[in-house]
Coordinates of C-alpha atoms in Angstrom, one line a residue:
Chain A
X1 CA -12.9 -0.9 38.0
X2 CA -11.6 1.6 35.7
X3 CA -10.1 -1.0 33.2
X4 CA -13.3 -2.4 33.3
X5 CA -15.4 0.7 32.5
X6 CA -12.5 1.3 29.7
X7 CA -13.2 -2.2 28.1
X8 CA -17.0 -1.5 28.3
X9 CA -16.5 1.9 26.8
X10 CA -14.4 0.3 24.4
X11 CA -17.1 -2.3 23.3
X12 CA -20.1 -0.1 22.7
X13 CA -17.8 2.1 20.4
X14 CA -17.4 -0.8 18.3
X15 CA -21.0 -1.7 18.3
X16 CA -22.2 2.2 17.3
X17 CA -19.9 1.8 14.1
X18 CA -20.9 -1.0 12.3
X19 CA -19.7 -1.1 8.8
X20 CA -20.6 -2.2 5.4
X21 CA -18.2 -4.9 4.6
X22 CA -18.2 -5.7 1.2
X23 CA -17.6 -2.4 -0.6
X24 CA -14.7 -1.1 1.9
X25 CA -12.6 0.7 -0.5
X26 CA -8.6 0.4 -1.2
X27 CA -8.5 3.6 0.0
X28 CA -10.2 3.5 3.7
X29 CA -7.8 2.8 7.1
X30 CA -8.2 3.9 10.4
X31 CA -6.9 7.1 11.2
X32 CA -5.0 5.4 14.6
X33 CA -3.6 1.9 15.1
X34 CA -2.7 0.5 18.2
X35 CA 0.4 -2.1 17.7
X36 CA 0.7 -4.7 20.1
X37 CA 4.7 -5.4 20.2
X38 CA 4.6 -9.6 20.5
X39 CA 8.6 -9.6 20.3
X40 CA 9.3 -10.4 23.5
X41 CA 6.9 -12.8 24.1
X42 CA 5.5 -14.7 21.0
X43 CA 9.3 -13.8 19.1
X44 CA 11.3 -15.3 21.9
X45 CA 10.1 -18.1 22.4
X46 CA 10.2 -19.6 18.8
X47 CA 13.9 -18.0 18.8
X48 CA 16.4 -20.7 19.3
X49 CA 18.5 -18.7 21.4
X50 CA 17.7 -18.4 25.3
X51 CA 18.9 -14.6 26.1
X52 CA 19.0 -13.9 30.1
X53 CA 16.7 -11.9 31.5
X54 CA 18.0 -8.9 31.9
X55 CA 18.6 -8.8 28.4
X56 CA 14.9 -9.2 27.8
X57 CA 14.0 -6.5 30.0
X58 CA 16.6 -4.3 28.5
X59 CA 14.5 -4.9 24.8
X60 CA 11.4 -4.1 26.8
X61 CA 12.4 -1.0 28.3
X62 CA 13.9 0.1 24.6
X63 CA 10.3 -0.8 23.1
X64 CA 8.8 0.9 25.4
X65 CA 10.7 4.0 24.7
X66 CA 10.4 3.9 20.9
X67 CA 6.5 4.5 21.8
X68 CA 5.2 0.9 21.8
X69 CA 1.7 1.4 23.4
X70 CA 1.5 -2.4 24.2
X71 CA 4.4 -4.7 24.6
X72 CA 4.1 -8.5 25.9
X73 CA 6.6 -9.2 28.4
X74 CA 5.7 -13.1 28.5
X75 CA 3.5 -15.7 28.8
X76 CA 2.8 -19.0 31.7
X77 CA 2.0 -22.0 30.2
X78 CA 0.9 -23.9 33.3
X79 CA -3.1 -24.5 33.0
X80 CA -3.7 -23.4 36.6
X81 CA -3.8 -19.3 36.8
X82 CA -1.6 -18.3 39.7
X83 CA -2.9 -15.6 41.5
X84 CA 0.5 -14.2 42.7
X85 CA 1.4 -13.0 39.1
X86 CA -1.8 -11.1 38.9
X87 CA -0.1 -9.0 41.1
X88 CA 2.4 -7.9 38.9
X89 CA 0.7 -8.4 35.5
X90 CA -1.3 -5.5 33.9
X91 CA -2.9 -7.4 31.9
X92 CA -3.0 -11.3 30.8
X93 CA -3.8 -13.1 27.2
X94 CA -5.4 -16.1 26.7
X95 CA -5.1 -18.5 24.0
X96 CA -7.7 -20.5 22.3
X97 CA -7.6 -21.8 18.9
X98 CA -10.1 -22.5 15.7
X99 CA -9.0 -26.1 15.1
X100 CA -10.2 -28.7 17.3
X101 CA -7.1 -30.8 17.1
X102 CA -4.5 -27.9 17.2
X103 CA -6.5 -26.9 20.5
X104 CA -5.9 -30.5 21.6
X105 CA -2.6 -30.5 20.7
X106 CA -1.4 -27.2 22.1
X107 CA -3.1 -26.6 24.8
X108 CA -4.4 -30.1 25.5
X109 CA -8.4 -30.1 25.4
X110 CA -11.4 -29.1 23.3
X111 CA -12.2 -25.5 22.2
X112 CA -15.8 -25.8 23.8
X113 CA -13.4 -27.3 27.4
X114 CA -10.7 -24.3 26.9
X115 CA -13.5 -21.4 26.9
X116 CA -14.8 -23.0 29.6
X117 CA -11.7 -22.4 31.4
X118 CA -11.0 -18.9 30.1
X119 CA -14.3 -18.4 31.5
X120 CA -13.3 -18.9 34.8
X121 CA -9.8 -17.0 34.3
X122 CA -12.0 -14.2 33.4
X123 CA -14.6 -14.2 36.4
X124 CA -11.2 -14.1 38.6
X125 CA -9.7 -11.2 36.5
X126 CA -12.5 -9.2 36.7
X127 CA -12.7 -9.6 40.1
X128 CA -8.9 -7.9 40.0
X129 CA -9.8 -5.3 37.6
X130 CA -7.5 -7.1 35.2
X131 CA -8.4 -6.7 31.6
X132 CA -8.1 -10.2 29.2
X133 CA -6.9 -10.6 25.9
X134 CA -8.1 -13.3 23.5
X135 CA -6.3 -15.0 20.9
X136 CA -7.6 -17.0 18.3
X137 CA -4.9 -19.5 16.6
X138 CA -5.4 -20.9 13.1
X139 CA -7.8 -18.4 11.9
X140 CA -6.4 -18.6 8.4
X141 CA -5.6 -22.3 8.3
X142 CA -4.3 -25.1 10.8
X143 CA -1.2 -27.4 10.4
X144 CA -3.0 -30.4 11.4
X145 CA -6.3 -29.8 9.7
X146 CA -5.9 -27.3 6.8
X147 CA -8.7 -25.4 5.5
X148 CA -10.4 -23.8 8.3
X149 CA -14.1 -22.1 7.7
X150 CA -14.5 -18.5 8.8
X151 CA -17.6 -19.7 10.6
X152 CA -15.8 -22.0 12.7
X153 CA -13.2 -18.3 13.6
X154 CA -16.7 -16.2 14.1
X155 CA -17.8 -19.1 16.5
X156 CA -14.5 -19.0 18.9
X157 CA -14.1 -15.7 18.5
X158 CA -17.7 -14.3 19.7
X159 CA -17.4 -17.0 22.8
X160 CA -14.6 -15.5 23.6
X161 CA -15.5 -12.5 23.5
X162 CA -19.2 -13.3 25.5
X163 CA -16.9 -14.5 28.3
X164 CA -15.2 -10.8 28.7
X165 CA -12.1 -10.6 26.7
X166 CA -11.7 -7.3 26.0
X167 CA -10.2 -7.9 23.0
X168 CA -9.7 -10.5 20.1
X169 CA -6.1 -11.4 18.7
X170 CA -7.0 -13.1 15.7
X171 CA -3.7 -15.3 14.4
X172 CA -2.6 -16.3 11.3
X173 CA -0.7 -19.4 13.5
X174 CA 1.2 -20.6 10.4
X175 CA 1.3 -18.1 8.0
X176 CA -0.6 -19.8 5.2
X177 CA -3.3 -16.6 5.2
X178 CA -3.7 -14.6 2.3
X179 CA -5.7 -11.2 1.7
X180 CA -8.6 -13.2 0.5
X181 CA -8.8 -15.5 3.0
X182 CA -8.0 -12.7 5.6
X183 CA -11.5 -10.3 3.8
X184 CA -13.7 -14.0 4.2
X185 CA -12.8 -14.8 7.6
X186 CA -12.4 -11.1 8.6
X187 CA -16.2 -10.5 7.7
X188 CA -17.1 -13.5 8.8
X189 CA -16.3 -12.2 12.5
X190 CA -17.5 -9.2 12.1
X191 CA -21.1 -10.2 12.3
X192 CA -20.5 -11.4 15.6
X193 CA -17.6 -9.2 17.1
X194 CA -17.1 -5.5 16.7
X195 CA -14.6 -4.3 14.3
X196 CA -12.8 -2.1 17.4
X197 CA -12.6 -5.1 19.6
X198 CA -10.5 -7.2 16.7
X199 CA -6.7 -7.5 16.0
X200 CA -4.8 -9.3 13.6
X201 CA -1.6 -11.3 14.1
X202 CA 0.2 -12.6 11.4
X203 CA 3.1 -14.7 10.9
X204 CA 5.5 -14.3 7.9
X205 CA 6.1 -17.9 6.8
X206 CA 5.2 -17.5 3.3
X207 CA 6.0 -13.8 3.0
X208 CA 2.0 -12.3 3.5
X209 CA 1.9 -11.2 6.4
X210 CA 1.9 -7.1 5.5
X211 CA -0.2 -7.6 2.8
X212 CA -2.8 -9.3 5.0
X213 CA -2.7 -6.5 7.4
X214 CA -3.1 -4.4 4.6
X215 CA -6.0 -6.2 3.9
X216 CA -7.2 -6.0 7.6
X217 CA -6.7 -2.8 7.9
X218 CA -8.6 -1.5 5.1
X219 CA -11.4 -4.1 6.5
X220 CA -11.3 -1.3 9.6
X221 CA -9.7 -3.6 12.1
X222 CA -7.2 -0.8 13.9
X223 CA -5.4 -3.0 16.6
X224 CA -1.7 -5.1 15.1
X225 CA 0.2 -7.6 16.5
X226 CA 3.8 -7.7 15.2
X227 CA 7.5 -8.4 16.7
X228 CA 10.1 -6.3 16.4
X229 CA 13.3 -7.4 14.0
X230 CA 10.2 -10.2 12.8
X231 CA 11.7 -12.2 15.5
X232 CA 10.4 -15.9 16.2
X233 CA 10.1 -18.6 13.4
X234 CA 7.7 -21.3 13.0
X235 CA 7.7 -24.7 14.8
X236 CA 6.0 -26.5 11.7
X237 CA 8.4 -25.2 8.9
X238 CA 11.7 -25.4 9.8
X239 CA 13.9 -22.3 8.6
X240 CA 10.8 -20.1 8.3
X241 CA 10.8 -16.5 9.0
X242 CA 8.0 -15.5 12.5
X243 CA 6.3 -12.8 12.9
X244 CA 5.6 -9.7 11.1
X245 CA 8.1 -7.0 11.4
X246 CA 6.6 -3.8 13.9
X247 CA 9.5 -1.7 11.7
X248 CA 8.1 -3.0 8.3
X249 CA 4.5 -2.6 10.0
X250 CA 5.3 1.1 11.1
X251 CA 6.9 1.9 7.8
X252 CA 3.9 0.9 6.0
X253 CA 1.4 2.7 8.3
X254 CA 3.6 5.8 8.5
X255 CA 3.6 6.2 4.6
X256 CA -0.4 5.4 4.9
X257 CA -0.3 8.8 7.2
X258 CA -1.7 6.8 9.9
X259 CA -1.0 7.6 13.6
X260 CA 1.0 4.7 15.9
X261 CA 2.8 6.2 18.6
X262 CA 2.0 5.9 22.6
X263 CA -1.3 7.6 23.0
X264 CA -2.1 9.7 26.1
X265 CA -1.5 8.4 29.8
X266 CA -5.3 8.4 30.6
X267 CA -5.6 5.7 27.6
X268 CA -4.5 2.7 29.8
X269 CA -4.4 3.9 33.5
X270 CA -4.2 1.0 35.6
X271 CA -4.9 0.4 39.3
X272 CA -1.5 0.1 40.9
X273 CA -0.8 -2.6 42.4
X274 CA 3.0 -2.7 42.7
X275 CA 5.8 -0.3 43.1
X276 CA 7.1 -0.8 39.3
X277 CA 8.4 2.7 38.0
X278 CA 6.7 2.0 34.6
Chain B
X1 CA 3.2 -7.9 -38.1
X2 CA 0.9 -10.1 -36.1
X3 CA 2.7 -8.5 -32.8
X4 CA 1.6 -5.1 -33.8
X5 CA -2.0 -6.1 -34.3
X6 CA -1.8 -7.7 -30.9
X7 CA -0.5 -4.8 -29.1
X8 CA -3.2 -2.5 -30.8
X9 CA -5.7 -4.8 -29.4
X10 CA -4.2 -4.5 -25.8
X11 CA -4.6 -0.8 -26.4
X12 CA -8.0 -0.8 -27.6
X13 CA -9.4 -3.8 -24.5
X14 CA -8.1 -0.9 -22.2
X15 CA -10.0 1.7 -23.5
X16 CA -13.5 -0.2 -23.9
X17 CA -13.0 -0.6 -19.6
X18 CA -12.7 2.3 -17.4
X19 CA -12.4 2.0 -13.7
X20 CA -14.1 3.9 -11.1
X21 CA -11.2 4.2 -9.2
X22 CA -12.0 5.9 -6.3
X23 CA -14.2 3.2 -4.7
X24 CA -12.2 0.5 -6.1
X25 CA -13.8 -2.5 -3.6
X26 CA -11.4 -4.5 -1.2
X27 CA -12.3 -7.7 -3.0
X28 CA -11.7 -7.0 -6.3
X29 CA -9.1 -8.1 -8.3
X30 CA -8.0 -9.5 -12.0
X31 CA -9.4 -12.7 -12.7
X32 CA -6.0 -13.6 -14.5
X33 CA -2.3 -11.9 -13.7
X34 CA 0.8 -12.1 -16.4
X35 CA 3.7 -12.0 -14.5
X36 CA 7.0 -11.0 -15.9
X37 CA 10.2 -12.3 -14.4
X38 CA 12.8 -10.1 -14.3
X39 CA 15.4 -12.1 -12.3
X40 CA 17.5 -12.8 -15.2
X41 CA 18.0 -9.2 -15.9
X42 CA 16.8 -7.0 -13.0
X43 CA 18.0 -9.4 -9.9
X44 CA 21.2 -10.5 -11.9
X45 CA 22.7 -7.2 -12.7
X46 CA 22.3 -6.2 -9.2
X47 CA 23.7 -8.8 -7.5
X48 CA 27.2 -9.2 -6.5
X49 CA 28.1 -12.4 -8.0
X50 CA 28.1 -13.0 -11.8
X51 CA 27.5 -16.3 -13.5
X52 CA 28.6 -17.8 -16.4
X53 CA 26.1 -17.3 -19.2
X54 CA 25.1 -20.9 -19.8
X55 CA 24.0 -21.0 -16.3
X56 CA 21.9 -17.7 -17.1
X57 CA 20.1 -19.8 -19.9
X58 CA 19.5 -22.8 -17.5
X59 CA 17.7 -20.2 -15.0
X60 CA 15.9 -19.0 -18.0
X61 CA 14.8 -22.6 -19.1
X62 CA 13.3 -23.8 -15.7
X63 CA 11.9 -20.2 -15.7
X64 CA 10.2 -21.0 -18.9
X65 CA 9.4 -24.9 -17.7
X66 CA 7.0 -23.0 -14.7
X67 CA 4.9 -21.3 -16.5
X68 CA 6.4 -18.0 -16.6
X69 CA 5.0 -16.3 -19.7
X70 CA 7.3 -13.4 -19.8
X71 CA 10.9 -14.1 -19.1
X72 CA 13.3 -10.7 -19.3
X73 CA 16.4 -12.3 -20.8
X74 CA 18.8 -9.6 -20.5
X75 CA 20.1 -6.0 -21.0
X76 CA 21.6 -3.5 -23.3
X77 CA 23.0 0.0 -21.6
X78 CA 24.5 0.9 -25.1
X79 CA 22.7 4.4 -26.1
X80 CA 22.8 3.0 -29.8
X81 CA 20.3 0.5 -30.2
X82 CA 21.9 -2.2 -32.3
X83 CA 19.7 -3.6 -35.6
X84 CA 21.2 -7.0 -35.6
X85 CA 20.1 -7.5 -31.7
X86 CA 16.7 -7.1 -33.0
X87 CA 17.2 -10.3 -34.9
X88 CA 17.3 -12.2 -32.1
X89 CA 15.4 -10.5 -29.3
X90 CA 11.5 -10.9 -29.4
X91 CA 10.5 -7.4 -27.6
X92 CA 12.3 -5.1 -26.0
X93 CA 12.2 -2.6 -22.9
X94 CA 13.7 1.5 -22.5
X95 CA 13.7 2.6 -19.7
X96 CA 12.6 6.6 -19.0
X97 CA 11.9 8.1 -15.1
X98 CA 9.5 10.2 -13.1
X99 CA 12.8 12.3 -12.1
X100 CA 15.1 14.4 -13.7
X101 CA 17.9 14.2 -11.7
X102 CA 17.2 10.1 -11.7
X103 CA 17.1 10.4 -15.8
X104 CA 20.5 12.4 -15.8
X105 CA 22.2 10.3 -13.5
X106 CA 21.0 7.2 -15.0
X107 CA 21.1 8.0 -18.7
X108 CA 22.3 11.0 -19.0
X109 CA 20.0 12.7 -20.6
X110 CA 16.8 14.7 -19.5
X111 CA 13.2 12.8 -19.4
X112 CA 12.3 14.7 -22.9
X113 CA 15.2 14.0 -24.1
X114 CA 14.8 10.4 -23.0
X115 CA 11.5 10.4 -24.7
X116 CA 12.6 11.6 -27.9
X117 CA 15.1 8.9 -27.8
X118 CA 12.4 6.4 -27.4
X119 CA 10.4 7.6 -30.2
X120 CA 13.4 6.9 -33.0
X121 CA 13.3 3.4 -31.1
X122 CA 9.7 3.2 -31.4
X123 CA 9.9 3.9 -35.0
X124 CA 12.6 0.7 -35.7
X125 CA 10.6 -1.0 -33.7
X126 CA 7.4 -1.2 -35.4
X127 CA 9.5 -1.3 -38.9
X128 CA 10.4 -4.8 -37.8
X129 CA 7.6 -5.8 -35.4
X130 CA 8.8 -5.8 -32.1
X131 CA 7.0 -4.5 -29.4
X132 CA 8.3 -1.8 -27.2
X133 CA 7.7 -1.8 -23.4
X134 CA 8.3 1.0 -21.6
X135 CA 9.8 1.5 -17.9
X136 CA 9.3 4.3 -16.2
X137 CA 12.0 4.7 -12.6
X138 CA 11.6 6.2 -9.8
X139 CA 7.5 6.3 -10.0
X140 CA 6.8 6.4 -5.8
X141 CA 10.3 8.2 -4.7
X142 CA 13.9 8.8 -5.9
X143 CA 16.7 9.2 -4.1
X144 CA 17.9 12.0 -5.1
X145 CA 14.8 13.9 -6.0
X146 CA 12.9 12.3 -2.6
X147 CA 9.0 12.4 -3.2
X148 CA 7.8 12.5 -6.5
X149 CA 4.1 13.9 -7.7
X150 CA 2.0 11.3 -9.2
X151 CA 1.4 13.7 -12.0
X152 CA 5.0 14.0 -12.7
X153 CA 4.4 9.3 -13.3
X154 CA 1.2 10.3 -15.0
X155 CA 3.3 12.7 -17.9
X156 CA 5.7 10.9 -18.0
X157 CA 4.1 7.3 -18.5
X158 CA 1.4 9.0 -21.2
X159 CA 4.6 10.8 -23.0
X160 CA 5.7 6.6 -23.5
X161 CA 2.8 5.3 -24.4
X162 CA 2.2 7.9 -26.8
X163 CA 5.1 7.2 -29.2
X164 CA 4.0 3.5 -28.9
X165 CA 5.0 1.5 -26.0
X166 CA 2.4 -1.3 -25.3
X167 CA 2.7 -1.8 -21.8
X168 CA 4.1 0.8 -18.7
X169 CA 6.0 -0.4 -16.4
X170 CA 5.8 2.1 -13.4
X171 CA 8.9 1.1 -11.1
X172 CA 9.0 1.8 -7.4
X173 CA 13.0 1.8 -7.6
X174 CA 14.3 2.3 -4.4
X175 CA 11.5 0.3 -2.8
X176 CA 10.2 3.5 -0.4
X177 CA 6.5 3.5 -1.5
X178 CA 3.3 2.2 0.4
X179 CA 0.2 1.4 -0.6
X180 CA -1.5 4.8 -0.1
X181 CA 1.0 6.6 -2.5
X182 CA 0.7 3.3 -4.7
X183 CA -3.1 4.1 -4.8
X184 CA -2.5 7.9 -5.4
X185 CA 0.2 7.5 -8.6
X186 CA -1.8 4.9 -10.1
X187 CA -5.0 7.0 -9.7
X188 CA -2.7 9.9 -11.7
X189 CA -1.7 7.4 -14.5
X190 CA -5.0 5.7 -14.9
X191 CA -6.3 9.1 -16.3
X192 CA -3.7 8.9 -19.4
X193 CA -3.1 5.7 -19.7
X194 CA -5.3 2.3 -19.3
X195 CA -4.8 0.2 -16.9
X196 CA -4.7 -3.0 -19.1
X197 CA -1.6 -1.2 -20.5
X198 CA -0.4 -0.7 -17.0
X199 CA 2.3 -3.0 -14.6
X200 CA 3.6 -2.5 -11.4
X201 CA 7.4 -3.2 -10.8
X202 CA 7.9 -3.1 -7.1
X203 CA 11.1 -3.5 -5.0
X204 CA 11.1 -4.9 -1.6
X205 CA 13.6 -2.9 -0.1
X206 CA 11.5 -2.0 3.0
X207 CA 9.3 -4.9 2.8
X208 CA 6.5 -3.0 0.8
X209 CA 6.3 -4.9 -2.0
X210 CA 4.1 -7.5 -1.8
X211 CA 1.6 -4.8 0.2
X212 CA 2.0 -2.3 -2.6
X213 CA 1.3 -4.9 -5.2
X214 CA -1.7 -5.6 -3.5
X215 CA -2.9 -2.7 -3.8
X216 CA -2.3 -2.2 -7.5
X217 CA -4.3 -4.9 -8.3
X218 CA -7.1 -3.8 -6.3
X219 CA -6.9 -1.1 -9.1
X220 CA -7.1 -3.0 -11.4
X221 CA -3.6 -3.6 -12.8
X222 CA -3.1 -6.8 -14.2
X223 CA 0.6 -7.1 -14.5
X224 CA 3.3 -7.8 -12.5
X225 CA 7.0 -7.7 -12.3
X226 CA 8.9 -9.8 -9.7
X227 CA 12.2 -11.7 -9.9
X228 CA 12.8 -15.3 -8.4
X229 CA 13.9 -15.9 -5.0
X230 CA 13.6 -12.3 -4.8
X231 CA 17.3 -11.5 -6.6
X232 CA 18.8 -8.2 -7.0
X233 CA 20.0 -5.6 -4.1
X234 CA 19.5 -2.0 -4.3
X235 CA 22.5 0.4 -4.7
X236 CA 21.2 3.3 -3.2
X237 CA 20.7 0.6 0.2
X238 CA 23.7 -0.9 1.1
X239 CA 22.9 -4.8 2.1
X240 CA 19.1 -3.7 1.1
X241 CA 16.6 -6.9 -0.5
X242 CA 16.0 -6.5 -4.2
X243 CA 12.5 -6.8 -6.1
X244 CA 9.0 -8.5 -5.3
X245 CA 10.0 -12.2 -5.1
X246 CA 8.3 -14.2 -7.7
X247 CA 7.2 -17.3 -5.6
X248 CA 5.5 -15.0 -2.5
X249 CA 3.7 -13.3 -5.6
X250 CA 2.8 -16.4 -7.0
X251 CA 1.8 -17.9 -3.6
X252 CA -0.5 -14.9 -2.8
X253 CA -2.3 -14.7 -6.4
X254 CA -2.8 -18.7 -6.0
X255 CA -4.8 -17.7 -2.4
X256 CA -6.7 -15.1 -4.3
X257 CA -8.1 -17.7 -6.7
X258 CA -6.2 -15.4 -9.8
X259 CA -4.9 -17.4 -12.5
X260 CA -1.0 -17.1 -13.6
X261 CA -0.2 -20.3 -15.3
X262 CA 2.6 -20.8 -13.2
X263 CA 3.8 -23.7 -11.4
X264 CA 5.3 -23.1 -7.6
X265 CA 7.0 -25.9 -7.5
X266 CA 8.8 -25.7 -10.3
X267 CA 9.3 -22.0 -9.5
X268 CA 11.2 -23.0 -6.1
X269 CA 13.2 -25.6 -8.2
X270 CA 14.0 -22.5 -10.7
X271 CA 14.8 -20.6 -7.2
X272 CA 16.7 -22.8 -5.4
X273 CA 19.4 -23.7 -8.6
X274 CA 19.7 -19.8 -8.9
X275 CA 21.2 -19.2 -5.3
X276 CA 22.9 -22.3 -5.1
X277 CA 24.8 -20.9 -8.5
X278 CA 25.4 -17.4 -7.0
X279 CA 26.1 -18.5 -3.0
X280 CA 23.5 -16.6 -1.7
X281 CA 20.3 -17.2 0.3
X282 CA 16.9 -16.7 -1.2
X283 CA 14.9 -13.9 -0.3
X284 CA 11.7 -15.4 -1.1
X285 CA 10.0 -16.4 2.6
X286 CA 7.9 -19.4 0.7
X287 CA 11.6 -20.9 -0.6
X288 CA 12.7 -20.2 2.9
X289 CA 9.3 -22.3 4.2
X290 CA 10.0 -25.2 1.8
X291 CA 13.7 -25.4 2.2
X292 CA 14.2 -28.7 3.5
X293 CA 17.9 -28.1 4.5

């Protein structure tokens, strides 16, 4: 219930903000951002080395001690939402996309099918007091069908959001983004989404990915994805570096004078629901 | 003659168009962007391997076949500048710094006395029509000095323009800045100098560079220094990545809709002979997405 209140809280600070878009200046960033450390999950898996579990949870545990506020332990691919990991999770993603055919092809049905689906994930989680992430894939461009409009991002992005995910992860899938296309698509979802319920997540395939956060940032999103050591690659370029670096990321932000460590306990208080130490 | 007309012209477009700078807009930037590529001298000296100097001219040709409208050809660290070089080269660069202890240590001599330096350059120069660009080290840190006020960048850039250097050439050396001390030095130096006469020369050492170019030319500045496949080390950073790499540079002013005349492709051709030649891999992350090996 308290997760729940915290989203809530969360969305009406975004709406009591809004912000004029098209004269942001260079010089404008959020005082905080909040990075959301995808190494473990979104790095590893396009790694093409398996390491054993332990060896994951060791990397976890030394994330979490450098003052990560969020860190992904993994992800489920299997359509069907297994209650029994609730149980353990603190909080689970889901993934929809702003390409038809990549939605098709990676998680095997339409856009307007898959938020269906979420829809339902998210009447269960709420029922558990679990809080749901959204991700948006392609938002900068799509392997299979290019260009993609920043109307088309807007429109996935506020129906996920209408369904109850707390937040928006919106990914540069293949790294073609850059800070133009990031500002057009950025204000495109800002009419329908508010500015504190949006994060970015790009890849580094073609070497933009800090400079379209850059961009983001100064757009007033304050949430980041990145991956420590820029683990992961990319499936449709072979060779390709993954995801933006959290140490680049933190460099940056640190020289920008803007704050990233853990924030205080009260910030993400969960109901417990195991015995985990963390 | 006709070079010094040219780069009085430069100097007088910058002065007709000041920029408000502080509320310089997200979504503004130069509708065209001269890139200067200064693999063949920056990234070569600084990498380990040398090659032989036909292969340097090769570089230089498919360099030239991509578009690249300024190509720096190579270097002279001989105090005494030599007349009969002149014959042959069509511009050329000094180099000054925004630190004292960098100056001393790099050519021994104090910035004013750098400067002075400069000016008997200067004067040779415009006897026999060369234009004069000037480099200024060390503009968003040094390591040995640490930070480094952007007023220090702003006297030191106006003290080389004012003995007659047509563009500035304001060097993040060791690669520490970000985009918020970018924004501050170049707020500094905009006051004494314009920003048409202005380029940004930004090392990747920490993976800033592409961010803190970015940001420049939200300022306004409209020139660029980068080196293909992203050659060069640092020496204060042991195993460190050199300067912006030309084709990431070139990929993101092509997504901004900003012309450079340059051809990618070709670019990536110009890339990949370079680090087949020296055995290394290419730092650029759009030759690493292309490589088909």
């Amino acid at each position: 219930m308290a997760t729940v209140k915290k989203a809530l809280l969360w969305r009406l600070v975004g709406l009591a903000s809004p912000r004029a878009v098209s004269t942001s200046s260079v010089g404008t960033f959020p005082k905080r951002v909040k990075i959301v450390e995808v190494g473990p999950r979104d790095g590893l898996q396009n790694e093409k080395n398996i390491i054993p579990t332990p060896m994951k949870i060791k990397l976890i545990d030394m994330l979490s001690e450098a003052g990560l506020p969020v860190i992904e332990a993994t992800s489920f691919v299997s359509p069907k939402w297994v209650p029994q990991v609730a149980a353990g999770a603190k909080e689970v993603a889901v993934f929809g996309a702003a390409s038809e055919l990549f939605s098709k092809k990676n998680i095997n049905c339409s856009i307007d099918e898959s938020v269906q689906r979420f829809d339902e994930i998210l009447k269960a989680a709420r029922a558990a007091s679990i809080p749901v992430r959204g991700y948006v894939s392609c938002v900068l461009g799509c392997p299979y069908e290019g260009k993609i409009a920043p109307a088309k991002v807007a429109e996935v992005a506020k129906k996920m959001y209408s369904v109850g995910c707390y937040e928006i992860s919106l990914g540069d899938t293949i790294g073609v983004g850059t800070p133009g296309t990031m500002k057009d698509m950025l204000s495109a979802v800002m009419h329908e989404v508010p500015v504190a319920a949006l994060a970015v997540h790009c890849h580094d395939t073609y070497g933009q990915a800090l400079a379209n956060t850059l961009m983001a940032l100064q757009m007033g999103v304050s949430v980041v994805d990145s991956s420590v050591a820029g683990l992961g690659g990319c499936p449709y370029a072979h060779g390709a570096s993954g995801n933006l670096a959290t140490e680049d990321l933190v460099y940056m932000l640190a020289g920008l004078g803007v704050h990233t460590v853990m924030p205080p306990a009260s910030w993400w208080q969960q109901p417990r629901t195991d015995q985990s130490s963390a």
